[in-house]
Coordinates of C-alpha atoms in Angstrom, one line a residue:
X1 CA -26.2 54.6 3.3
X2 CA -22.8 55.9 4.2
X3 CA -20.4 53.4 6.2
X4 CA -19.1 54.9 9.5
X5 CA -15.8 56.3 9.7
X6 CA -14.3 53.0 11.5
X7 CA -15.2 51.0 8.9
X8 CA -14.0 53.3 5.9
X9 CA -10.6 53.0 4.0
X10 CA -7.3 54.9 6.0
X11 CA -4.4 54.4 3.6
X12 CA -2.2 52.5 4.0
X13 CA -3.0 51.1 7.4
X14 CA -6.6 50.1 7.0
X15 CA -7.3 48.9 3.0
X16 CA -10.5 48.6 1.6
X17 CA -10.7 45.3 2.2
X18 CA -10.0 44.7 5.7
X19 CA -12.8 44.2 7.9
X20 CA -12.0 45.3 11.6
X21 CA -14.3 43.1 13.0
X22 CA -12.9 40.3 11.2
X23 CA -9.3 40.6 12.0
X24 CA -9.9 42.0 15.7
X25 CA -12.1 38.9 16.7
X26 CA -8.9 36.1 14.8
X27 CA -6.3 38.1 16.8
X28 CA -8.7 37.5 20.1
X29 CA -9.4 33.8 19.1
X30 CA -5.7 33.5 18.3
X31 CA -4.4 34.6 21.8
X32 CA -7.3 32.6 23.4
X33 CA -5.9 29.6 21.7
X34 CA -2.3 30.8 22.7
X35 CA -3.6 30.9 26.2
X36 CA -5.0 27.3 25.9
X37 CA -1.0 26.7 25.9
X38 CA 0.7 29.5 27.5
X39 CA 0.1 29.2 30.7
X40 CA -2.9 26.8 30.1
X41 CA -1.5 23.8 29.1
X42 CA 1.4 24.7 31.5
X43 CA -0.5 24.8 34.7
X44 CA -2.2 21.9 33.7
X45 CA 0.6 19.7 33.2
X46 CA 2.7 21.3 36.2
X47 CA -0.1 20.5 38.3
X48 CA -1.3 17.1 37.2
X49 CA 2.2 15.0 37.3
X50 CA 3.6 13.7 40.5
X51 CA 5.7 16.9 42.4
X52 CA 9.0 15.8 41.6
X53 CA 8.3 16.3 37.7
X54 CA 6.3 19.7 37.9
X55 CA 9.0 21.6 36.1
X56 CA 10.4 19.1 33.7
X57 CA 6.2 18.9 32.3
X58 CA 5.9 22.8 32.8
X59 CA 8.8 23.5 30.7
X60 CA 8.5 20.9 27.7
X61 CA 5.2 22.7 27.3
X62 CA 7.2 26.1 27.4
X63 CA 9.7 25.0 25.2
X64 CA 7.6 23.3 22.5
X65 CA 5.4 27.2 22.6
X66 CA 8.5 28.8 21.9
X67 CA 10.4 26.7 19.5
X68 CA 7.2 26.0 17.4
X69 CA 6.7 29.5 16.8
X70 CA 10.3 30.1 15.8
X71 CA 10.5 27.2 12.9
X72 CA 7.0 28.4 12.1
X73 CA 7.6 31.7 10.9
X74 CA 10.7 30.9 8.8
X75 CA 9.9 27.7 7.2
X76 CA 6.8 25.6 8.3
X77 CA 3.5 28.1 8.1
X78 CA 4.1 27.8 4.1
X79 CA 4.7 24.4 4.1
X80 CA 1.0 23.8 5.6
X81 CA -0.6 26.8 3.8
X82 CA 1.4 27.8 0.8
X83 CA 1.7 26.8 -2.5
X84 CA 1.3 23.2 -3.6
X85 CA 5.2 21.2 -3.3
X86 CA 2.8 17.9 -3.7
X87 CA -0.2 16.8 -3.3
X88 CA 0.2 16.8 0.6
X89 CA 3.3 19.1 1.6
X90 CA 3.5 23.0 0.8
X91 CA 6.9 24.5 -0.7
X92 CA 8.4 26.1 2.7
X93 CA 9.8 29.3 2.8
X94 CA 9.6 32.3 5.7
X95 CA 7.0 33.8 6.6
X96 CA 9.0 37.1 7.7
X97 CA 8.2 39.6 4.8
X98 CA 6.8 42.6 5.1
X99 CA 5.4 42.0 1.2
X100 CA 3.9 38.5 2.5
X101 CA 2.1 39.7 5.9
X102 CA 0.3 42.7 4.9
X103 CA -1.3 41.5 2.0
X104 CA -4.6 40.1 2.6
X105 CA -5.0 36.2 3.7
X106 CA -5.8 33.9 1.5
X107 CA -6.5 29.7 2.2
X108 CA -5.6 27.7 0.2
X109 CA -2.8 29.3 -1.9
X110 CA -2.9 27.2 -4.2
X111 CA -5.9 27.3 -6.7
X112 CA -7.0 23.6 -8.2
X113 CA -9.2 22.9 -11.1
X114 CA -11.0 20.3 -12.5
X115 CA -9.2 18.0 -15.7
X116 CA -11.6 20.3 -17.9
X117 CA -10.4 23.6 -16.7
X118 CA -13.4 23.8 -14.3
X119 CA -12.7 25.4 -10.6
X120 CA -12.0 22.4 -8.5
X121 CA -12.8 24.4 -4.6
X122 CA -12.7 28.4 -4.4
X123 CA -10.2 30.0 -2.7
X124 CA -11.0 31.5 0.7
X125 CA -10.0 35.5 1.1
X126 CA -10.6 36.5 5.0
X127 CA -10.9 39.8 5.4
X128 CA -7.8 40.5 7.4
X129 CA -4.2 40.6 7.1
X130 CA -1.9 37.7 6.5
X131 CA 0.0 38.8 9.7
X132 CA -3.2 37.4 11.7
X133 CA -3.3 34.1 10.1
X134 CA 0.4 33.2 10.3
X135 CA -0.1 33.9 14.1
X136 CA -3.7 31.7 14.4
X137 CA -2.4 29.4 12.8
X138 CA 0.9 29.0 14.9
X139 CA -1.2 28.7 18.0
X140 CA -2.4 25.7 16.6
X141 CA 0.6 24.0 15.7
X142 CA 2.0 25.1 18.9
X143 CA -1.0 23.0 21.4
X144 CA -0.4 20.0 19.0
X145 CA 2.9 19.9 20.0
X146 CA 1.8 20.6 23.9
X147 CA -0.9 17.6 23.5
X148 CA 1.9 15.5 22.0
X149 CA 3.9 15.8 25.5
X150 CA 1.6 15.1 27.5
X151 CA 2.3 11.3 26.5
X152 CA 5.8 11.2 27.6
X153 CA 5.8 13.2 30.8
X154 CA 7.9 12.0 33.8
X155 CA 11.0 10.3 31.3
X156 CA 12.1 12.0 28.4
X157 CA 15.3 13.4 27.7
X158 CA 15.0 17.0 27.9
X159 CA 17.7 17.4 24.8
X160 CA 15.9 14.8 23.4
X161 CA 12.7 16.6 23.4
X162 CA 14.0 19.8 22.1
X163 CA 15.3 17.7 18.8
X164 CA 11.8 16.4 18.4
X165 CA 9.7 19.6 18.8
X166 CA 11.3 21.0 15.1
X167 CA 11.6 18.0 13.4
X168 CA 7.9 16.4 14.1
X169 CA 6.5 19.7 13.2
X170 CA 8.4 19.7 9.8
X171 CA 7.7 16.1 8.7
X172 CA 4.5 15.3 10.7
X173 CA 2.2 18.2 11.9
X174 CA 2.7 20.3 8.3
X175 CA 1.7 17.3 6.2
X176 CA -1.4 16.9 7.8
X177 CA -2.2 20.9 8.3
X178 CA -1.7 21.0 4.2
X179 CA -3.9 17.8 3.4
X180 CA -6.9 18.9 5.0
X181 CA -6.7 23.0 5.3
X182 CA -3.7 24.0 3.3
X183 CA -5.0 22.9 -0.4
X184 CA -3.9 19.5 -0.1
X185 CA -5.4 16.4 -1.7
X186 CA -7.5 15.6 1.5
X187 CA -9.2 19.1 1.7
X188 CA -9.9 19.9 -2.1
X189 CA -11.7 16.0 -1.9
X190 CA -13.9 17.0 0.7
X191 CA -12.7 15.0 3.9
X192 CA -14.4 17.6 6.8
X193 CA -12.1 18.7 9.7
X194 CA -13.8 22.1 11.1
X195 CA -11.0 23.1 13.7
X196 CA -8.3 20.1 14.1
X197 CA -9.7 16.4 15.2
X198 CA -7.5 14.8 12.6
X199 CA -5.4 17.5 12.7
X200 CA -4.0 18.6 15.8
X201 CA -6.0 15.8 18.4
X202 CA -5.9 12.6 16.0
X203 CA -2.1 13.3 15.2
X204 CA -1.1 14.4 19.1
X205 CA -2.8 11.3 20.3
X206 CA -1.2 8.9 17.7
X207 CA 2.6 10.7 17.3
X208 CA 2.2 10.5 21.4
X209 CA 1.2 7.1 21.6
X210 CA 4.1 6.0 19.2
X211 CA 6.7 8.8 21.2
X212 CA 5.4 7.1 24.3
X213 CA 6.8 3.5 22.8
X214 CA 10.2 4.4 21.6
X215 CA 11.0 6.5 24.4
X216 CA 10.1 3.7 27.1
X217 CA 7.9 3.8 30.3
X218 CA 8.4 5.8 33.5
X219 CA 10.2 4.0 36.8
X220 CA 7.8 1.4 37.9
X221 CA 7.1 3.0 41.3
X222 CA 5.9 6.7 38.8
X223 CA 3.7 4.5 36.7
X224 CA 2.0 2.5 40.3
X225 CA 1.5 6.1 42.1
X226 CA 1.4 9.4 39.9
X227 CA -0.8 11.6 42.1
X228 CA -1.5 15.2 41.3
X229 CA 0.6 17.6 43.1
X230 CA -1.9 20.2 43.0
X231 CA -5.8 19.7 42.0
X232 CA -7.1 23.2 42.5
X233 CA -4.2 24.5 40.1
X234 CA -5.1 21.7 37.9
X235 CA -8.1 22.7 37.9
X236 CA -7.4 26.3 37.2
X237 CA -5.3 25.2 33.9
X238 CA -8.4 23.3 32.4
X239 CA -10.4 26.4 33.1
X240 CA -8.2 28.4 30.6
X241 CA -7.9 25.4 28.4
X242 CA -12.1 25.0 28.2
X243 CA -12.7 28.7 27.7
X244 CA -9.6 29.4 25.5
X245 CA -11.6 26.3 23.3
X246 CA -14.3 29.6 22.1
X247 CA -11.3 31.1 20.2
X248 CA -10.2 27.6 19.0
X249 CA -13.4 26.7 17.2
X250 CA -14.9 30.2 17.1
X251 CA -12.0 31.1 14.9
X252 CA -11.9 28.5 12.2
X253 CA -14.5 30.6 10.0
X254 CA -11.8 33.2 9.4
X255 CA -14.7 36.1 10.4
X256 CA -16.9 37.2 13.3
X257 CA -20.0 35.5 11.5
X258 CA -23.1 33.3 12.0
X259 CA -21.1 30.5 11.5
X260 CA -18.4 31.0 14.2
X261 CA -21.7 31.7 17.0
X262 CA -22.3 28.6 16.3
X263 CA -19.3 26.5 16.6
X264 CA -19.0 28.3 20.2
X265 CA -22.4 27.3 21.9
X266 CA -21.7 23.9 20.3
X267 CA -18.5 23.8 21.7
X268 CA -19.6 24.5 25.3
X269 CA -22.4 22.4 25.0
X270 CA -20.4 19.1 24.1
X271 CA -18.2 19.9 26.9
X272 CA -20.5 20.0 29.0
X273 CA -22.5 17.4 28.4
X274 CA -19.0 14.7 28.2
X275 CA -17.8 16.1 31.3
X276 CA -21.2 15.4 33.1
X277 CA -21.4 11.8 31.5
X278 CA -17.5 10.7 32.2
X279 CA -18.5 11.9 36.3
X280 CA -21.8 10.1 36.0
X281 CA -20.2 7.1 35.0
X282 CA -17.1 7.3 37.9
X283 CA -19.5 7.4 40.3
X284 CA -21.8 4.4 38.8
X285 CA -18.9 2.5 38.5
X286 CA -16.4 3.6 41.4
X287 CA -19.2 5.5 43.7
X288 CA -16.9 8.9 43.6
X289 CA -16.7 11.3 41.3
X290 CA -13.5 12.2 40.6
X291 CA -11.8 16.0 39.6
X292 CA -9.0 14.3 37.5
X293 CA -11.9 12.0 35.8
X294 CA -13.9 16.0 34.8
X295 CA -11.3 17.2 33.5
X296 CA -10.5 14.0 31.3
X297 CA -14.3 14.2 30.4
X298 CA -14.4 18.1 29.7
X299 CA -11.4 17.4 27.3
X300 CA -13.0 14.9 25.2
X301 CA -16.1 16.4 24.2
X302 CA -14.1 19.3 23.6
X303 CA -11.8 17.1 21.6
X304 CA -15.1 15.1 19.8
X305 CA -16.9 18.5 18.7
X306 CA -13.8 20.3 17.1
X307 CA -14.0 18.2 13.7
X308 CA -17.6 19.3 13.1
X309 CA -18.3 22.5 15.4
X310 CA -19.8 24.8 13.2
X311 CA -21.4 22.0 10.9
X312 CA -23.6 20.5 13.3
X313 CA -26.8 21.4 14.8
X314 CA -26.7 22.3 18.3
X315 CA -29.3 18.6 19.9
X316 CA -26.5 16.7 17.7
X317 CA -23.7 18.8 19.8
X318 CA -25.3 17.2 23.0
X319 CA -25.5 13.5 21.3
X320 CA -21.5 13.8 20.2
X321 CA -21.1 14.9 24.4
X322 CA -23.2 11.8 25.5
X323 CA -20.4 9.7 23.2
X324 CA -17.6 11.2 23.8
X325 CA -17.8 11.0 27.8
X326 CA -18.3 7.7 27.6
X327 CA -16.3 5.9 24.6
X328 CA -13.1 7.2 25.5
X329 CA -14.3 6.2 29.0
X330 CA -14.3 2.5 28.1
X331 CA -11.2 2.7 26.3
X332 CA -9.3 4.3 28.9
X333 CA -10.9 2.4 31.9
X334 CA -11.6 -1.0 30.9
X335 CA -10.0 -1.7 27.5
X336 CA -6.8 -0.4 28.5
X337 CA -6.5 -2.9 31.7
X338 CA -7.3 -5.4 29.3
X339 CA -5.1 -5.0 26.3
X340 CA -1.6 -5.9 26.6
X341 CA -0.1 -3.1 24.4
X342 CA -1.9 -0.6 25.8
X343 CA -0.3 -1.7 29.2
X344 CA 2.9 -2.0 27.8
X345 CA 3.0 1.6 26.2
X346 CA 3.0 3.9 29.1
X347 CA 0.8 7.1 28.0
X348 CA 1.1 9.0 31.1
X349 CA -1.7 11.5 30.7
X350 CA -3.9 9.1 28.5
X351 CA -3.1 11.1 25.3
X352 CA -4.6 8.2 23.0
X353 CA -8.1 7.6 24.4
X354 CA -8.6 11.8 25.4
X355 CA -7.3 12.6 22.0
X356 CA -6.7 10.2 19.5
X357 CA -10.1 8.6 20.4
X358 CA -11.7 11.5 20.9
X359 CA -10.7 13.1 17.9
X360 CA -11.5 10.5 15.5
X361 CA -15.2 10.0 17.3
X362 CA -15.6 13.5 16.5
X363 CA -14.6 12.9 12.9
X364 CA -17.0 10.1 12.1
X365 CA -19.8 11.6 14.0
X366 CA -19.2 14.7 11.7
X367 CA -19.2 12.5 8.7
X368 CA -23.1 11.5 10.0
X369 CA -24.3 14.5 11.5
X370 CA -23.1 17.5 9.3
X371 CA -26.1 19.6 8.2
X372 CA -26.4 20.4 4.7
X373 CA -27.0 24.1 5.4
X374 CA -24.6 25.0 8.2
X375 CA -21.9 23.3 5.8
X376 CA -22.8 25.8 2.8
X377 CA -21.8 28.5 5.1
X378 CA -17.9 27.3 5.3
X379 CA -17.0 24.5 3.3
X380 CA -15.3 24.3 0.3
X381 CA -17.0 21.9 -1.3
X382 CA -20.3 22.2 -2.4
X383 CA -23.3 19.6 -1.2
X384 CA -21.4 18.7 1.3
X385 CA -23.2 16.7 4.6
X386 CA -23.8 14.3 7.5
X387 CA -24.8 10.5 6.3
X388 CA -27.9 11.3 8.5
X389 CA -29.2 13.7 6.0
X390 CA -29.2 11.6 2.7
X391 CA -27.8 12.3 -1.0
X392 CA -23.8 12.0 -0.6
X393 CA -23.4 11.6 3.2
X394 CA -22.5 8.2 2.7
X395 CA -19.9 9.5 0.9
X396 CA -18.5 11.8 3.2
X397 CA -18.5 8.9 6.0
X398 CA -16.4 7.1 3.9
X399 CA -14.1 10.2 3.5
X400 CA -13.9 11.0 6.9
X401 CA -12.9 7.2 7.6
X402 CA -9.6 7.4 4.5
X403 CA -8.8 11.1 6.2
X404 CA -8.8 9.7 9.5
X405 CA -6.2 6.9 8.3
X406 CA -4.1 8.8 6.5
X407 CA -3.5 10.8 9.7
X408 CA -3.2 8.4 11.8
X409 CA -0.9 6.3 9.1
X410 CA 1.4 8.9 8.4
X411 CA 1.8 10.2 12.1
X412 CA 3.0 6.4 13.3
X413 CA 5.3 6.4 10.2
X414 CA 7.0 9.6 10.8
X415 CA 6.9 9.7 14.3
X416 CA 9.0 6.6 14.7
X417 CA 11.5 8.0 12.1
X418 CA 12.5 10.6 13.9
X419 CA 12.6 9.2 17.0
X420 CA 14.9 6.2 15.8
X421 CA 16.6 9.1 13.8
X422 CA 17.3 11.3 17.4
X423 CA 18.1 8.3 19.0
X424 CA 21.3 7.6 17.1
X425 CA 22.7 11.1 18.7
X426 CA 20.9 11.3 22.1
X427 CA 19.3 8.7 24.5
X428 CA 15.4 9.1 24.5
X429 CA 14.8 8.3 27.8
X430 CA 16.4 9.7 31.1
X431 CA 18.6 7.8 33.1
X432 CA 17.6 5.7 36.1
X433 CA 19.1 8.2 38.5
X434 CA 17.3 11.3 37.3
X435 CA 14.3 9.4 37.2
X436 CA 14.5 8.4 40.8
X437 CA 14.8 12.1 41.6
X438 CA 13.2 13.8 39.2
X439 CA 13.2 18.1 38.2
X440 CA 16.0 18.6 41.0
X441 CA 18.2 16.1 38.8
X442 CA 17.4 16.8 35.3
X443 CA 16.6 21.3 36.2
X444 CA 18.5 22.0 39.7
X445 CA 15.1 23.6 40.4
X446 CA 12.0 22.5 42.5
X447 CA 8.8 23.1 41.8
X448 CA 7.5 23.9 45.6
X449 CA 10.1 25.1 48.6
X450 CA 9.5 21.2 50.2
X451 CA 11.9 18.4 50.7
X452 CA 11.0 14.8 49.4
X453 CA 9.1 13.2 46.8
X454 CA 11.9 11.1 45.3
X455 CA 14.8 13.7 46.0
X456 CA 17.4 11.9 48.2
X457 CA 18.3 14.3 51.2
X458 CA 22.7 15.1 51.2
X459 CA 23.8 17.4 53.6
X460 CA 27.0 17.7 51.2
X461 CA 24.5 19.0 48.4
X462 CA 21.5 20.6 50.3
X463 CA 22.3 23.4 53.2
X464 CA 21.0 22.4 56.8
X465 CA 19.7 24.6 59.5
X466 CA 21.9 23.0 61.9
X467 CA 25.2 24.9 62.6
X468 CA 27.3 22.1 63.1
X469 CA 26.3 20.6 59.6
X470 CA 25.9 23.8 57.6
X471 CA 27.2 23.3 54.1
X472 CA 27.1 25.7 50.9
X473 CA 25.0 24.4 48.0
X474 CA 26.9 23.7 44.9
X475 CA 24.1 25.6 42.8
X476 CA 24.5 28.7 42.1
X477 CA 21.5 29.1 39.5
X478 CA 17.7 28.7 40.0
X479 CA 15.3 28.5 42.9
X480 CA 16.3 26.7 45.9
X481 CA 14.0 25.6 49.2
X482 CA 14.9 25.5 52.2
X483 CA 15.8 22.0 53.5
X484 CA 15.4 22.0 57.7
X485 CA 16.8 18.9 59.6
X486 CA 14.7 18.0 62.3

């Protein structure tokens, strides 16, 4: 039977093998993921913080999306997909070329065989242009980076910041992207990471938990009492961030298959199911449930179920949501108050337990419960599942721990290099006095047209209402409320 005419070849536009299913379903998944960050991640973080840092958290995210994207295209997509440099880097080089992005993708680039010639793991050939990878992919890299932030909110040196975002994505984010899905030594052994729990979560919560060290805490009076400015917007930007999760893990098959169904339902179901848990147990143990407390639980069974979305059967889905609304809850509610470093390190959004914790969870519980069949459909390496299900799971579980270190190793390692490295040129932390005032200080912009909140009132900086002590502002640039003297 003839194909339609959609689906036959239109030199030189459409080749013979590009699917258009395939690649319009990884450019939907790819901006789904983009709006996890842009304005996802954004709201969230504007929203979330204490009013007087709205824009400072808004804008490292919008910074990082920008920048990442940039240094991604010229150097760092190849050094986390292209050809082997060593056994864990890629050979960087741009990803500009017309040559390069119309050809058709291929993961890994790099082909690896056996010591007796034999094909180590095949290559993977997605029916779509390169063009559509390069830009999946960057979504990715660019939400790692957002994640990271979210552990140094309300302190860090703007210029500061803008250093780190190219640097930790050259020497930390492309080393592990290459291990485990770039051809590296991780992913041709067999260590499972579906859609970024070692990845992008594991490394954000670790690099952020280190960041959040060096760069020092908030003023004691931000760390006491951090309220939300704004729940309802908050709870907008977790909206986008929970449905934009369908192109996260929907799109890790590289095709609109059987596979990639499944990794959505699971994804929504684990979700789900942690954020129900995490409320259950707030109002157990505090007799409220709390907004802030869903939102921390929908993000960790989204975190948990990204390392094994498509591997695992949808009832095992529900048990990694029952685990991961309540592990990270421990960590973050009663370990925390009881460990001294985790005092001492001031993680302002919790990066480490929603993340980090999360994320490696998700990684072990893969390394139980992946299904022997459901990994046949997608993973490189043949026989491949859960230690639930017998033969070489033990195996894997004992992969999935050695993957999980070697992220988490290399992350602390190269996190506090460049850090140490930046600080030699530019303080880490914000001065006292910006911190006592916050976005006016560090942006000359407010978040909401309202005076207070840690900005000190100055009728020689701030224009009045009152004629006899009307003064011209000194900015000239960016939005300005109005300040009324009563």
């Amino acid at each position: 039977m003839a194909s339609g005419t959609a689906y036959q070849e239109h030199l030189p536009a459409s080749p013979e093998w590009l699917n258009k299913g395939d690649n319009a379903w990884q450019l939907t998944a790819a901006t789904l993921v983009g709006l996890q960050s842009m304005p996802g991640l954004v709201i969230l973080y504007a929203s979330i913080v204490k009013k007087k840092w709205a824009v400072n958290s808004a804008f490292m995210a919008l910074y990082a999306f920008a920048a990442v994207l940039i240094c991604w295209v010229l150097l760092c997509y190849r050094m986390a997909f292209g050809d082997e440099l060593l056994p864990f880097w890629g050979k960087g080089a741009p990803a500009l070329g017309q040559k390069f992005l119309i050809n058709q993708a291929r993961v890994p680039e790099s082909t690896h065989f056996h010591k007796n010639g034999t094909l180590e793991s095949p290559t993977s050939e997605p029916l779509f242009a390169m063009a559509s990878l390069v830009y999946f992919q960057f979504t990715f890299a660019a939400i790692t980076m957002i994640l990271l932030a979210g552990s140094v909110l309300g302190r860090m040196n703007i210029k500061a910041w803008m250093a780190f975002v190219p640097l930790w994505l050259v020497f930390s984010y492309t080393v592990g992207a290459f291990s485990l899905w770039g051809g590296g030594f991780l992913y041709h052994w067999g260590v499972i990471d579906y859609s970024g729990g070692y990845v992008i979560h594991l490394s954000s919560g670790v690099a952020g938990f280190t960041a959040a060290y060096w760069v020092g805490p908030r003023l004691k009076s931000d760390r006491e009492r951090f309220p939300p400015n704004n729940v309802l917007l908050m709870l907008a930007g977790a909206g986008l961030l929970w449905m934009g999760w369908s192109g996260f893990n929907g799109g890790a098959p590289y095709a609109a298959n059987i596979d990639s169904s499944i990794a959505v339902l699971n994804t929504n179901i684990c979700a789900a199911t942690s954020l129900l848990v995490w409320t259950s147990l707030d109002v157990i143990f505090f007799s409220k449930p709390s907004v802030v407390g869903a939102v921390q639980g929908m993000m960790t069974g989204l975190v948990c179920i990204t390392p094994g979305a498509g591997l695992v059967q949808s009832w095992a889905a529900i048990v990694m949501g029952v685990l991961s609304g309540s592990i990270p809850w421990v960590t973050m509610m009663i370990l925390h108050k009881k460990s001294s470093l985790l005092q001492k390190v001031d993680d302002t959004l919790g990066v480490f337990h929603t993340h980090a914790v999360a994320g490696l969870l998700g990684g072990l519980l893969t390394g139980l419960l992946a299904e022997p069949q459901l990994c046949k459909l997608l993973l490189p390496v043949t026989n491949s599942r859960g230690a639930f299900y017998g033969g070489d799971g033990g195996v894997q579980f004992l992969k999935q721990i050695v993957g999980a270190l070697f992220i988490a190793g290399w992350n602390l390692v190269s996190t506090t290099l460049i850090l140490l490295a930046i600080q030699l040129f530019i303080p880490l932390r914000m001065p006292d006095e910006q911190l006592e005032i916050g976005d006016d200080a560090v942006h000359g912009e407010e978040a909401y047209a309202l005076w207070g909140d840690g900005e000190k009132y100055d009728p020689t900086r701030h224009g009045s209402l009152r004629v006899d002590k009307a003064a011209a502002s000194p900015y000239v640039n960016g939005a300005r409320g109005l300040t009324i003297d009563l």
